[in-house]
Amino acid sequence: MDSEDDMHDANDVDSYEEDYYSGDAMYSDDDDDAGYEFLHNDSDDSDDVLISRQQKNFTILKEDDIRQRQEDDITRICSVLSVSRDSACMLLRRYNWNVSNVHEAWFANEDKVRKAVGLLDKTTYKPTKARELPCGICFESYLLDKISTAACGHPFCNTCWTAYISTSINDGPGCLTLRCPIPSCGAAVGVDMVNMLTSDEDKTKYQRYLLRSYIEDNRKTKWCPAPGCDCAIEFDLGSGSYDVTCHCSYSFCWNCTEEAHRPVDCETVSKWIMKNSAESENMNWILANSKPCPKCKRPIEKNQGCMHMTCNPPCKYEFCWLCLGQWSDHGERTGGFYACNRYESAKQEGAYDESERRREMAKNSLERYTHYYERWATNQSSRQKALADLHQMQTVHLAKLSEKQCQPETQLKFIIEAWLQIVECRRVLKWTYAYGYYLPEQELAKRQFFEYLQGEAEAGLERLHQCAEKELNTYLNEDGSQDEFNNFRTKLAGLTSVTRNYFENLVRALENGLADVDAHGASSKTSSSKNAAGTSKAKGTKGKGSIRGRTDDSTGWSCDQCTYMNSKNATSCQMCHNSR
Amino acid sequence: MANSNLPRRIIKETQRLLSEPAPGISASPSEDNMRYFNVMILGPTQSPYEGGVFKLELFLPEEYPMAAPKVRFLTKIYHPNIDKLGRICLDILKDKWSPALQIRTVLLSIQALLSAPNPDDPLSENIAKHWKSNEAEAVETAKEWTRLYASGA
């Protein structure tokens, strides 16, 4: 076990965390800072850590909900237009299930709509006196009870109707606009005839297409793209963020239906995914193999979340999975203790020299891409692992821990929150690497600001992930004392909220296109309480030009505990409230 | 034998095709397969195919009449909607097929297609281009091909 004595200690946080978890509003006496507001909010709706960050601008529809809505819409059309359910269904389908569009078109020109949909006003079919009629398909004559017709009255025998409708259903969703077999006729064949004349299997298929049409033809709804999920999402068009989360816990972008990628825009994501598929063979070649331990050269497969690797005894070499550098070298130079995000500095320091072979083979551009792709993919798999860990925690470990520590599970919610935060942050971090790849090289200030924010966020996340993954294990496997466990609680909860703040900053900054870099010099911008943390942070960094100047006292000071860059006149950290 | 349980519809269609043939069209079933027809269409008057006799083959698949018959020109023809293998671009042979259509209606549609080529929906890209850029010249080529390959010899 390689619990870190060299990591940033988060123990000092207990001074406020005790207040936090006792449920009182803390800092109400002296603090009018932004960080407070956020923490405070959070204690209110902590069950829904992921959802609470976004106001709900979408509705999840289960299959029953969808059917219910469809039925309701049909009922509305029936009653307003005085048509059969069958006809209402066809009208709605024609107008993409938009009730008001049906109304509008119908009352503007009923004849035109009837013609377009194939709804005949009156049956043109004149009742015949004959006892038998010839079927227009098989040419046989049948007694009238074996003959069916659509509203047009063209007679076909029931067997031929069944074959006709069944062929159409098995050809695909086109069956929803089926017409009379006579090409020049155009009378609609709707759900009533389908139900009357086809097998149960075909009826089910038809209903399936009808249900799909309700979601797929409607501008406001889309299916959840997760495999095996039958839910659909209704989205309030024109509202802010496109990220939606389904019941099945899959998050995706409603606009492009790729997985959720806030704060990176859809265009960048699609470019990145294209690029990945185009170069995936190269990447597979590079990444399919495990990495050798930089010291003993034994192959190592990464199976846990954080980047701090420790080789098996007797080697026990500690290194960073991303750059393969010695772990103890990680610090200021790599952009923070747990951060290893700077491609440029890595290159300058020659961290890539050790893989001479790879360098020879990979052209510069590929190497650059590899840098970003590797970090993108590693965060992706780290997120998968974290999801599995979260699941394991919820289903197995929480009960076990509750017993060991004699604490009700409700008191252990902070662990679940931490894991939810990790999962969400891995997702955001992953996409920031796609963002970074497309950030123009010449935009130096933006790049530096971006890498700074990303580095801070990444470092926070690594600390949190490490704590949740490794330190928690101690309490699962041994009986730690109550006191120790309480310390752990304080630490993990503290890291969770600090990390959340960092990521909120990162997301905000990327969503406004890193505009803070050129928006203002040192001008003091009045900021709303909601995003004061973000802007004040931007102020802290900007103007200095160099990230590495962040310990420079003339512009601000870096918090010892969370490394947040505070303005120079702040007496306590705006992020974690550690005093200076 | 495959013909033993031939649907009544196919038998009736065949009888009618033989007893009341459509003008300029003949279709007779093959002796050993009643679903396979040898077809001849006369080039319509006032078209570049006038005077030609075009041979086609027509096959009724198992699903007929729920599925369209398969038809193909055997005689070489210069036409924007017919490719060099004789395949025909005609909507009722594809998605616009309806079981209410018949062999007769299909053949009449093909005859009509010879009278009115549609270069905007081409099967043969080159011929369609030729048709649009220089119709007079394309028509001449079609006449030439009719004389060369469809003179009924």
XYZ file of C-alpha atoms in Angstrom:
733
model
C 0.000 0.000 0.000
C 1.420 3.297 -0.888
C -0.495 5.758 1.140
C 1.161 9.056 0.552
C 3.123 10.828 3.182
C 4.276 13.243 0.549
C 0.868 14.319 -0.564
C -0.685 17.551 0.390
C -2.239 17.109 3.710
C -5.823 18.035 3.936
C -6.059 17.580 7.656
C -6.321 21.224 8.419
C -9.732 21.418 6.961
C -11.465 20.010 9.987
C -11.748 23.374 11.608
C -14.537 24.252 9.234
C -15.657 20.911 8.091
C -17.089 20.139 11.482
C -19.368 23.082 11.125
C -20.210 22.097 7.631
C -21.402 18.675 8.504
C -23.233 19.684 11.612
C -25.553 21.322 9.184
C -25.177 24.945 10.273
C -24.385 27.565 7.754
C -20.761 28.248 8.294
C -18.802 31.408 7.747
C -21.963 33.337 8.160
C -20.077 35.580 10.574
C -17.188 36.835 8.565
C -17.236 35.485 5.117
C -18.831 37.095 2.143
C -16.792 35.213 -0.345
C -17.957 33.168 -3.212
C -16.746 29.814 -2.085
C -19.084 29.970 0.823
C -22.126 30.295 -1.287
C -21.251 27.251 -3.201
C -20.564 25.075 -0.195
C -23.734 26.268 1.369
C -25.827 25.429 -1.632
C -24.293 22.091 -1.756
C -25.357 21.071 1.694
C -28.928 21.604 0.630
C -29.132 19.199 -2.203
C -26.329 16.856 -1.622
C -28.258 13.796 -2.750
C -28.085 14.875 -6.265
C -24.585 16.057 -6.617
C -24.441 15.614 -10.350
C -27.846 16.950 -11.162
C -27.748 19.906 -8.856
C -25.062 21.532 -10.910
C -27.399 22.053 -13.794
C -30.917 23.226 -13.564
C -33.142 20.545 -14.989
C -34.061 21.520 -18.509
C -35.135 18.103 -19.651
C -37.576 15.321 -18.806
C -36.848 11.631 -18.890
C -39.608 9.601 -20.525
C -40.021 5.900 -19.896
C -41.862 3.759 -22.389
C -45.103 4.065 -20.455
C -44.757 7.838 -20.303
C -44.231 7.958 -24.033
C -47.322 5.859 -24.721
C -49.337 7.967 -22.339
C -48.270 11.185 -24.059
C -48.965 9.730 -27.452
C -52.432 8.640 -26.367
C -53.095 12.039 -24.831
C -52.079 13.842 -28.007
C -54.276 11.574 -30.085
C -57.190 12.213 -27.747
C -56.714 15.951 -28.070
C -56.788 15.803 -31.864
C -59.830 13.508 -31.817
C -61.857 15.836 -29.680
C -60.909 19.059 -31.430
C -61.136 17.803 -35.013
C -63.893 15.244 -34.480
C -62.012 12.512 -36.276
C -61.376 8.893 -35.344
C -58.331 7.915 -33.245
C -57.015 6.167 -36.314
C -57.181 9.370 -38.353
C -55.839 11.498 -35.501
C -52.836 9.218 -35.277
C -52.096 9.606 -38.990
C -52.527 13.359 -38.839
C -50.156 13.661 -35.909
C -47.580 11.496 -37.592
C -47.755 13.627 -40.723
C -47.119 16.769 -38.652
C -44.337 15.227 -36.538
C -46.579 14.788 -33.507
C -47.001 18.501 -33.089
C -50.581 19.038 -31.938
C -50.740 22.729 -32.696
C -49.312 22.249 -36.188
C -52.078 19.749 -36.909
C -54.676 22.223 -35.667
C -53.206 25.029 -37.696
C -52.961 23.102 -40.943
C -56.376 21.501 -40.537
C -58.242 24.713 -39.915
C -56.351 26.541 -42.643
C -57.229 24.008 -45.337
C -58.892 20.805 -44.293
C -59.164 19.405 -47.828
C -55.505 19.848 -48.493
C -54.555 18.126 -45.252
C -56.974 15.283 -45.909
C -55.462 14.760 -49.317
C -51.891 14.838 -48.063
C -52.568 12.286 -45.343
C -54.947 10.153 -47.385
C -58.029 10.672 -45.245
C -61.045 10.552 -47.487
C -63.895 12.747 -46.422
C -66.621 10.282 -47.248
C -66.411 6.731 -48.300
C -66.560 6.838 -52.088
C -67.350 3.195 -52.012
C -70.818 2.412 -53.178
C -72.277 -0.623 -51.441
C -72.669 -3.327 -53.965
C -75.573 -5.665 -54.360
C -73.278 -8.429 -55.486
C -72.657 -11.217 -53.025
C -69.088 -11.655 -54.198
C -66.308 -9.313 -55.224
C -63.015 -10.011 -56.985
C -59.848 -9.301 -55.005
C -57.636 -6.783 -56.816
C -54.510 -8.691 -55.885
C -55.133 -12.425 -56.218
C -57.994 -11.996 -58.723
C -60.188 -14.514 -56.903
C -63.797 -13.797 -56.019
C -64.828 -13.809 -52.405
C -67.969 -13.416 -50.345
C -68.174 -9.943 -48.918
C -67.249 -11.048 -45.399
C -63.841 -12.157 -46.690
C -63.210 -8.796 -48.324
C -61.921 -5.634 -46.648
C -61.462 -2.137 -47.950
C -59.849 1.057 -46.826
C -62.006 4.199 -46.857
C -61.728 4.236 -50.659
C -63.617 0.997 -51.073
C -61.124 -0.825 -53.318
C -61.798 -4.460 -52.501
C -59.054 -6.896 -51.559
C -59.410 -10.201 -49.792
C -58.316 -10.454 -46.195
C -55.453 -12.823 -47.026
C -53.997 -10.368 -49.523
C -54.470 -7.469 -47.106
C -52.581 -9.411 -44.435
C -49.730 -10.135 -46.832
C -49.722 -6.544 -48.099
C -49.595 -4.956 -44.648
C -47.142 -7.514 -43.305
C -44.747 -6.938 -46.221
C -44.859 -3.229 -45.545
C -44.306 -3.627 -41.777
C -41.311 -5.837 -42.402
C -39.892 -3.290 -44.826
C -39.534 -0.730 -42.016
C -41.144 2.382 -40.599
C -42.612 3.260 -43.996
C -45.562 1.103 -42.934
C -46.784 4.075 -40.912
C -47.736 5.833 -44.144
C -49.230 2.833 -45.877
C -51.835 3.528 -48.577
C -54.379 1.495 -50.525
C -52.602 -0.894 -52.969
C -54.125 0.884 -55.981
C -51.285 3.295 -56.885
C -53.512 6.176 -57.949
C -55.776 5.913 -54.900
C -53.805 7.102 -51.898
C -56.355 6.265 -49.212
C -54.551 5.783 -45.913
C -54.298 2.419 -44.212
C -54.066 3.070 -40.495
C -53.683 1.318 -37.213
C -57.292 0.056 -37.211
C -56.777 -2.040 -40.317
C -53.407 -3.208 -39.032
C -55.023 -4.416 -35.835
C -57.848 -6.056 -37.703
C -55.800 -7.878 -40.308
C -52.305 -8.773 -39.107
C -50.590 -11.213 -36.788
C -49.715 -10.308 -33.206
C -46.060 -10.168 -34.134
C -46.713 -7.631 -36.875
C -49.002 -5.602 -34.625
C -46.238 -5.384 -32.042
C -43.766 -4.269 -34.681
C -46.177 -1.650 -35.952
C -46.741 -0.314 -32.438
C -42.976 -0.197 -32.011
C -42.606 1.942 -35.135
C -45.402 4.177 -33.968
C -43.686 4.665 -30.627
C -40.347 5.317 -32.293
C -41.947 7.804 -34.625
C -43.294 9.720 -31.639
C -39.755 10.200 -30.325
C -37.752 10.343 -33.545
C -39.993 12.656 -35.552
C -40.471 15.065 -32.698
C -37.988 17.918 -32.580
C -38.024 17.998 -28.813
C -37.311 14.366 -28.021
C -34.503 11.901 -28.577
C -33.755 8.365 -27.431
C -31.121 7.825 -24.818
C -28.197 6.437 -26.834
C -27.023 4.088 -24.080
C -27.165 0.461 -25.150
C -30.181 -1.344 -23.761
C -31.829 1.809 -22.442
C -35.424 2.375 -23.562
C -35.864 5.855 -22.168
C -36.206 9.024 -24.181
C -35.334 12.557 -23.204
C -37.505 15.558 -23.824
C -35.420 18.684 -23.946
C -36.525 22.276 -23.448
C -35.220 23.787 -26.646
C -33.531 27.097 -26.170
C -32.405 26.390 -22.635
C -28.748 26.406 -21.688
C -26.545 23.365 -21.338
C -27.133 20.423 -23.636
C -25.931 17.846 -21.127
C -28.664 15.492 -20.001
C -28.560 12.463 -17.738
C -30.902 9.556 -18.253
C -32.400 7.234 -15.615
C -29.838 4.677 -16.655
C -27.212 7.168 -15.400
C -25.788 7.698 -18.879
C -25.015 11.333 -19.561
C -25.038 12.593 -23.094
C -25.173 15.770 -25.098
C -28.690 16.323 -26.371
C -27.426 18.247 -29.331
C -24.984 15.765 -30.834
C -25.899 12.625 -28.786
C -22.262 11.931 -28.085
C -21.528 11.338 -24.438
C -21.713 14.450 -22.273
C -18.789 16.726 -23.057
C -19.421 19.993 -21.256
C -17.564 22.386 -21.344
C -16.212 21.434 -24.778
C -18.422 22.245 -27.764
C -19.978 19.681 -30.090
C -17.841 20.663 -33.047
C -14.589 20.060 -31.192
C -15.902 16.759 -29.914
C -16.864 15.519 -33.339
C -13.510 16.605 -34.778
C -11.758 14.815 -31.955
C -13.770 11.624 -32.384
C -13.109 11.663 -36.120
C -9.450 12.134 -35.473
C -9.396 9.299 -32.986
C -10.990 6.929 -35.410
C -8.644 8.037 -38.188
C -5.547 7.568 -36.097
C -6.817 4.836 -33.880
C -4.578 2.255 -35.444
C -1.507 4.256 -34.496
C -2.917 4.783 -31.074
C -3.704 1.147 -30.610
C -0.211 0.314 -31.534
C 1.129 2.697 -28.956
C -1.381 2.116 -26.225
C -2.469 -1.483 -26.556
C 0.692 -2.607 -24.888
C 1.222 -2.004 -21.269
C 3.956 0.309 -20.115
C 7.215 -1.050 -18.758
C 8.258 0.011 -15.289
C 10.832 2.751 -15.961
C 13.185 1.134 -13.497
C 12.875 -2.642 -13.622
C 11.223 -2.765 -17.053
C 8.595 -5.263 -16.017
C 5.404 -4.634 -17.919
C 2.748 -2.909 -15.901
C -0.938 -2.757 -16.562
C -2.754 0.077 -14.910
C -5.839 -1.177 -13.138
C -6.574 1.556 -10.645
C -7.644 5.095 -11.064
C -4.904 7.507 -10.077
C -1.649 8.240 -11.845
C 0.679 7.522 -8.956
C 2.107 4.092 -9.680
C 4.118 1.882 -7.398
C 5.847 -1.110 -8.895
C 5.595 -4.458 -7.134
C 8.208 -5.392 -4.558
C 11.133 -5.722 -4.661
C 11.306 -2.838 -7.166
C 8.732 -0.570 -5.470
C 9.668 2.208 -7.825
C 7.176 5.067 -7.682
C 6.467 6.842 -10.890
C 3.882 8.806 -12.810
C 1.847 6.745 -15.268
C 1.553 9.572 -17.744
C 5.150 10.697 -18.157
C 6.878 7.697 -16.604
C 8.967 10.137 -14.586
C 9.982 9.549 -11.018
C 7.109 10.450 -8.751
C 9.193 12.537 -6.403
C 10.138 14.771 -9.334
C 6.567 15.809 -9.632
C 6.015 19.169 -8.168
C 6.251 22.740 -9.187
C 8.000 21.936 -12.416
C 5.266 19.707 -13.722
C 2.607 22.149 -12.741
C 1.688 20.947 -9.293
C 2.358 17.847 -7.318
C -0.255 15.634 -8.787
C -0.481 17.313 -12.123
C 1.265 16.073 -15.180
C -0.557 17.926 -17.845
C 2.046 20.089 -19.508
C 3.071 18.720 -22.727
C 5.408 21.619 -23.420
C 7.315 21.383 -20.209
C 7.480 17.622 -20.500
C 9.041 18.006 -23.881
C 11.506 20.633 -22.714
C 12.591 18.563 -19.806
C 13.212 15.689 -22.116
C 10.855 13.388 -20.330
C 10.168 11.843 -23.670
C 13.824 11.242 -24.399
C 13.789 7.909 -22.715
C 11.538 6.548 -25.357
C 13.930 7.343 -28.153
C 12.545 4.681 -30.351
C 9.063 6.045 -30.156
C 10.321 9.503 -30.786
C 12.040 8.422 -33.913
C 9.004 6.689 -35.228
C 6.391 9.142 -34.251
C 6.419 12.396 -36.072
C 6.081 15.550 -34.100
C 2.415 15.915 -34.818
C 1.661 12.385 -33.858
C 3.576 12.849 -30.660
C 1.570 15.899 -29.820
C -1.634 14.097 -30.620
C -0.469 11.113 -28.613
C 0.083 13.353 -25.640
C -3.484 14.561 -25.673
C -5.013 11.300 -26.740
C -3.262 9.369 -24.019
C -4.550 11.707 -21.361
C -7.992 11.723 -22.883
C -8.106 7.930 -22.995
C -6.569 7.479 -19.563
C -9.166 9.700 -17.987
C -11.808 7.812 -19.877
C -10.727 4.460 -18.494
C -10.148 5.995 -15.103
C -13.737 7.170 -15.197
C -14.958 3.696 -16.091
C -13.021 2.299 -13.199
C -14.419 4.966 -10.887
C -17.942 4.132 -12.030
C -17.354 0.505 -11.193
C -15.869 1.503 -7.840
C -18.841 3.706 -7.131
C -21.160 0.834 -7.891
C -19.156 -1.505 -5.695
C -19.215 1.066 -2.935
C -22.962 1.482 -3.148
C -23.774 -2.194 -3.339
C -21.167 -3.799 -1.115
C -18.712 -1.668 0.741
C -21.007 0.893 2.254
C -22.882 -1.660 4.319
C -19.625 -3.274 5.385
C -18.137 0.035 6.386
C -21.281 1.013 8.207
C -20.946 -2.097 10.333
C -17.231 -1.692 10.966
C -17.459 1.926 11.957
C -20.803 1.585 13.734
C -22.211 4.421 11.686
C -25.508 4.496 9.816
C -25.117 4.495 6.039
C -26.624 7.948 5.851
C -23.556 9.179 7.707
C -21.349 7.690 5.019
C -22.920 9.561 2.165
C -19.806 11.687 1.885
C -18.054 8.709 0.330
C -20.651 8.333 -2.389
C -20.501 12.055 -3.021
C -16.766 11.839 -3.390
C -17.070 9.074 -5.965
C -19.795 10.869 -7.877
C -17.523 13.878 -7.977
C -14.637 11.781 -9.234
C -16.737 10.278 -12.001
C -17.964 13.678 -13.120
C -14.532 15.273 -12.924
C -12.883 12.488 -14.920
C -15.426 13.161 -17.633
C -14.777 16.900 -17.677
C -11.035 16.435 -17.495
C -11.094 13.969 -20.335
C -12.802 16.421 -22.652
C -10.505 19.272 -21.679
C -7.746 17.274 -23.372
C -9.682 17.333 -26.619
C -10.135 21.064 -26.037
C -6.421 21.482 -25.363
C -5.511 19.707 -28.558
C -7.485 22.183 -30.637
C -6.462 25.282 -28.717
C -4.242 27.175 -31.166
C -0.553 27.037 -30.291
C -0.101 30.727 -30.934
C -2.663 31.739 -28.347
C -0.002 31.596 -25.711
C -1.817 33.444 -22.944
C -4.909 31.333 -23.388
C -2.910 28.156 -23.472
C -1.128 29.049 -20.291
C -4.305 30.047 -18.550
C -5.988 26.882 -19.749
C -3.151 24.630 -18.706
C -3.019 26.357 -15.383
C -6.712 25.787 -14.708
C -6.534 22.273 -16.043
C -3.475 21.528 -13.965
C -5.070 22.832 -10.792
C -8.215 20.852 -11.444
C -6.286 17.738 -12.303
C -4.126 17.965 -9.218
C -7.188 18.357 -7.037
C -8.831 15.401 -8.684
C -5.785 13.183 -8.290
C -5.676 13.989 -4.586
C -9.346 13.226 -4.234
C -9.162 10.054 -6.284
C -6.169 8.820 -4.351
C -7.876 9.503 -1.061
C -11.121 7.817 -2.069
C -9.415 4.835 -3.599
C -6.451 4.047 -1.420
C -7.047 5.552 1.971
C -10.564 4.268 2.121
C -9.241 0.767 1.633
C -7.552 1.007 5.010
C -10.876 1.403 6.696
C -12.448 -1.372 4.694
C -9.749 -3.857 5.533
C -8.799 -2.949 9.082
C -10.635 -1.511 11.994
C -9.391 2.003 12.052
C -10.211 3.946 15.154
C -13.201 6.208 15.266
C -11.012 9.265 15.443
C -8.987 8.283 12.458
C -12.110 7.632 10.523
C -13.513 11.012 11.422
C -10.332 12.599 10.221
C -10.675 10.693 7.017
C -14.244 11.880 6.630
C -13.159 15.458 7.067
C -10.369 15.068 4.592
C -12.376 13.350 1.915
C -15.310 15.730 2.194
C -12.908 18.661 2.074
C -11.166 17.332 -0.999
C -14.517 16.702 -2.648
C -15.682 20.260 -2.294
C -12.322 21.777 -3.170
C -12.117 19.639 -6.297
C -15.640 20.548 -7.217
C -14.727 24.224 -7.027
C -11.713 23.765 -9.217
C -13.748 21.999 -11.843
C -16.490 24.575 -11.737
C -13.864 27.181 -12.464
C -12.442 25.160 -15.291
C -15.849 24.546 -16.825
C -16.818 28.201 -16.585
C -13.557 29.367 -18.061
C -13.765 27.020 -21.027
C -17.399 27.788 -21.621
C -16.675 31.435 -22.089
C -13.787 30.574 -24.382
C -11.106 31.598 -21.875
C -12.323 35.115 -22.482
C -10.901 36.301 -19.180
C -7.454 36.282 -20.691
C -8.112 39.120 -23.069
C -11.176 40.572 -21.430
C -9.498 42.657 -18.802
C -6.110 43.696 -17.604
C -6.036 44.155 -13.902
C -9.390 45.859 -13.921
C -11.475 44.974 -10.957
C -14.620 43.529 -12.345
C -17.602 43.392 -10.100
C -18.757 39.891 -10.086
C -21.987 38.292 -9.149
C -21.864 36.107 -6.137
C -22.516 33.127 -8.277
C -19.367 33.175 -10.278
C -17.147 35.283 -8.121
C -14.863 32.377 -7.544
C -14.294 31.975 -11.228
C -13.629 35.545 -12.088
C -11.545 36.321 -9.096
C -9.485 33.347 -9.962
C -9.041 34.618 -13.444
C -7.948 37.928 -12.057
C -5.431 36.203 -9.898
C -3.802 34.498 -12.777
C -4.058 37.009 -15.428
C -1.683 39.815 -15.970
C 1.144 37.801 -14.585
C 1.762 36.270 -17.934
C 3.454 33.290 -16.471
C 1.897 30.566 -14.450
C 5.084 29.747 -12.758
C 5.066 33.123 -11.172
C 2.253 32.069 -8.967
C 4.237 32.048 -5.765
C 5.135 35.623 -6.448
C 3.700 37.656 -3.615
C 3.178 40.805 -5.641
C 0.068 39.438 -7.378
C -1.268 36.942 -4.922
C -0.517 33.928 -2.869
C -0.990 30.247 -3.350
C -2.871 28.395 -0.656
C -0.714 25.771 1.052
C -3.591 23.428 1.398
C -5.387 23.491 -1.884
C -2.943 25.497 -4.017
C -5.649 27.947 -5.022
C -4.249 31.255 -6.199
C -5.684 33.990 -3.970
C -5.492 37.709 -4.459
C -2.796 39.276 -2.372
C -5.068 41.055 0.081
C -7.116 37.996 0.986
C -6.360 36.742 4.456
C -7.872 33.343 4.019
C -8.119 31.089 1.007
C -11.136 31.872 -1.102
C -11.431 28.263 -2.025
C -10.937 26.219 1.100
C -10.884 28.947 3.735
C -7.592 27.869 5.119
C -6.045 30.930 6.708
C -2.908 32.281 5.111
C -42.359 -29.354 -60.554
C -42.253 -25.698 -59.606
C -45.196 -24.809 -61.776
C -47.614 -27.169 -60.104
C -48.669 -24.816 -57.338
C -48.523 -21.632 -59.346
C -50.835 -19.011 -57.783
C -54.091 -18.469 -59.609
C -53.173 -14.861 -60.131
C -50.105 -15.721 -62.195
C -52.090 -18.170 -64.287
C -54.786 -15.570 -64.931
C -52.293 -12.858 -65.793
C -50.517 -15.185 -68.187
C -53.745 -16.182 -69.895
C -54.741 -12.557 -70.342
C -51.308 -11.545 -71.631
C -51.567 -14.239 -74.270
C -55.221 -13.705 -75.206
C -55.350 -9.904 -75.173
C -51.776 -8.659 -75.634
C -51.148 -4.944 -75.165
C -50.263 -3.117 -78.405
C -46.564 -3.382 -79.156
C -45.909 -5.812 -76.331
C -45.685 -9.556 -76.239
C -44.926 -11.707 -73.219
C -44.906 -15.468 -73.093
C -43.875 -17.729 -70.258
C -40.965 -20.063 -70.640
C -41.957 -23.669 -71.100
C -40.017 -25.062 -68.170
C -40.600 -22.170 -65.765
C -43.948 -20.424 -65.689
C -42.482 -17.588 -63.622
C -39.991 -16.663 -66.335
C -41.270 -14.639 -69.289
C -39.711 -13.803 -72.641
C -40.795 -10.280 -73.485
C -40.621 -8.219 -76.652
C -41.395 -4.528 -76.738
C -41.604 -2.585 -79.994
C -39.902 0.778 -79.965
C -42.671 3.404 -79.661
C -43.349 5.556 -82.681
C -41.899 9.076 -82.585
C -39.133 7.875 -80.297
C -35.479 7.186 -81.159
C -36.319 3.513 -80.648
C -38.955 3.413 -83.368
C -38.576 0.401 -85.582
C -36.632 -1.574 -83.010
C -37.646 -4.788 -81.353
C -36.358 -5.002 -77.804
C -36.057 -8.290 -75.984
C -36.455 -8.385 -72.224
C -36.635 -11.030 -69.570
C -39.131 -10.864 -66.724
C -39.132 -13.037 -63.624
C -41.803 -13.300 -60.946
C -40.127 -13.943 -57.580
C -41.622 -16.257 -54.972
C -43.162 -13.278 -53.116
C -44.934 -11.962 -56.222
C -47.285 -10.081 -56.176
C -46.158 -8.729 -52.786
C -42.746 -8.118 -54.359
C -42.150 -6.561 -57.780
C -41.229 -8.640 -60.836
C -37.594 -8.520 -61.910
C -37.178 -7.129 -65.420
C -34.121 -6.539 -67.556
C -33.402 -5.572 -71.171
C -31.554 -8.234 -73.141
C -31.179 -6.046 -76.201
C -28.518 -3.353 -76.019
C -30.178 0.057 -75.760
C -28.945 3.646 -75.488
C -31.217 5.141 -72.802
C -30.409 7.268 -69.707
C -32.501 5.095 -67.383
C -31.171 1.751 -68.586
C -27.606 0.626 -67.887
C -25.326 -1.545 -69.964
C -26.494 -4.669 -68.141
C -30.053 -3.827 -69.162
C -31.211 -2.947 -65.651
C -34.031 -0.453 -65.565
C -34.462 2.528 -63.262
C -38.206 2.639 -62.772
C -39.948 3.466 -59.508
C -42.689 0.849 -59.769
C -40.013 -1.843 -59.989
C -38.597 -0.628 -56.682
C -40.245 1.261 -53.812
C -43.398 2.214 -55.690
C -44.348 -1.375 -56.403
C -47.859 -2.314 -55.373
C -49.515 -5.738 -55.563
C -52.333 -4.062 -57.450
C -49.942 -3.606 -60.382
C -49.465 -6.391 -62.907
C -47.038 -7.680 -65.493
C -49.034 -5.793 -68.088
C -48.816 -2.469 -66.236
C -45.086 -2.942 -65.681
C -44.448 -3.564 -69.377
C -46.610 -0.616 -70.395
C -44.588 1.580 -68.016
C -41.358 0.382 -69.582
C -42.751 1.146 -73.019
C -43.659 4.619 -71.817
C -40.150 5.058 -70.447
C -38.811 4.503 -73.975
C -41.033 7.328 -75.210
C -40.022 9.651 -72.405
C -36.459 9.188 -71.151
C -35.802 10.882 -67.817
C -32.173 12.073 -67.721
C -32.761 13.725 -64.325
C -33.033 10.333 -62.656
C -30.320 8.438 -64.484
C -29.031 4.952 -64.102
C -26.349 5.447 -66.670
C -24.470 8.599 -65.742
C -22.686 9.025 -69.061
C -25.723 8.616 -71.238
C -27.707 10.978 -69.016
C -24.960 13.600 -69.302
C -24.948 13.188 -73.044
C -28.737 13.547 -73.077
C -28.655 16.758 -71.102
C -25.719 18.404 -72.812
C -26.659 17.558 -76.394
C -30.035 15.905 -76.739
C -30.047 15.876 -80.535
C -26.750 14.028 -80.657
C -27.843 11.578 -77.936
C -31.042 10.843 -79.823
C -28.957 10.148 -82.914
C -26.835 7.676 -80.953
C -29.991 5.983 -79.654
C -31.303 5.680 -83.198
C -27.983 4.284 -84.331
C -27.996 1.692 -81.533
C -31.583 0.762 -82.353
C -30.574 0.191 -85.958
C -27.470 -1.785 -84.930
C -28.814 -3.957 -82.143
C -32.629 -3.950 -82.276
C -33.390 -4.278 -85.954
C -35.318 -7.470 -85.283
C -33.003 -9.713 -87.216
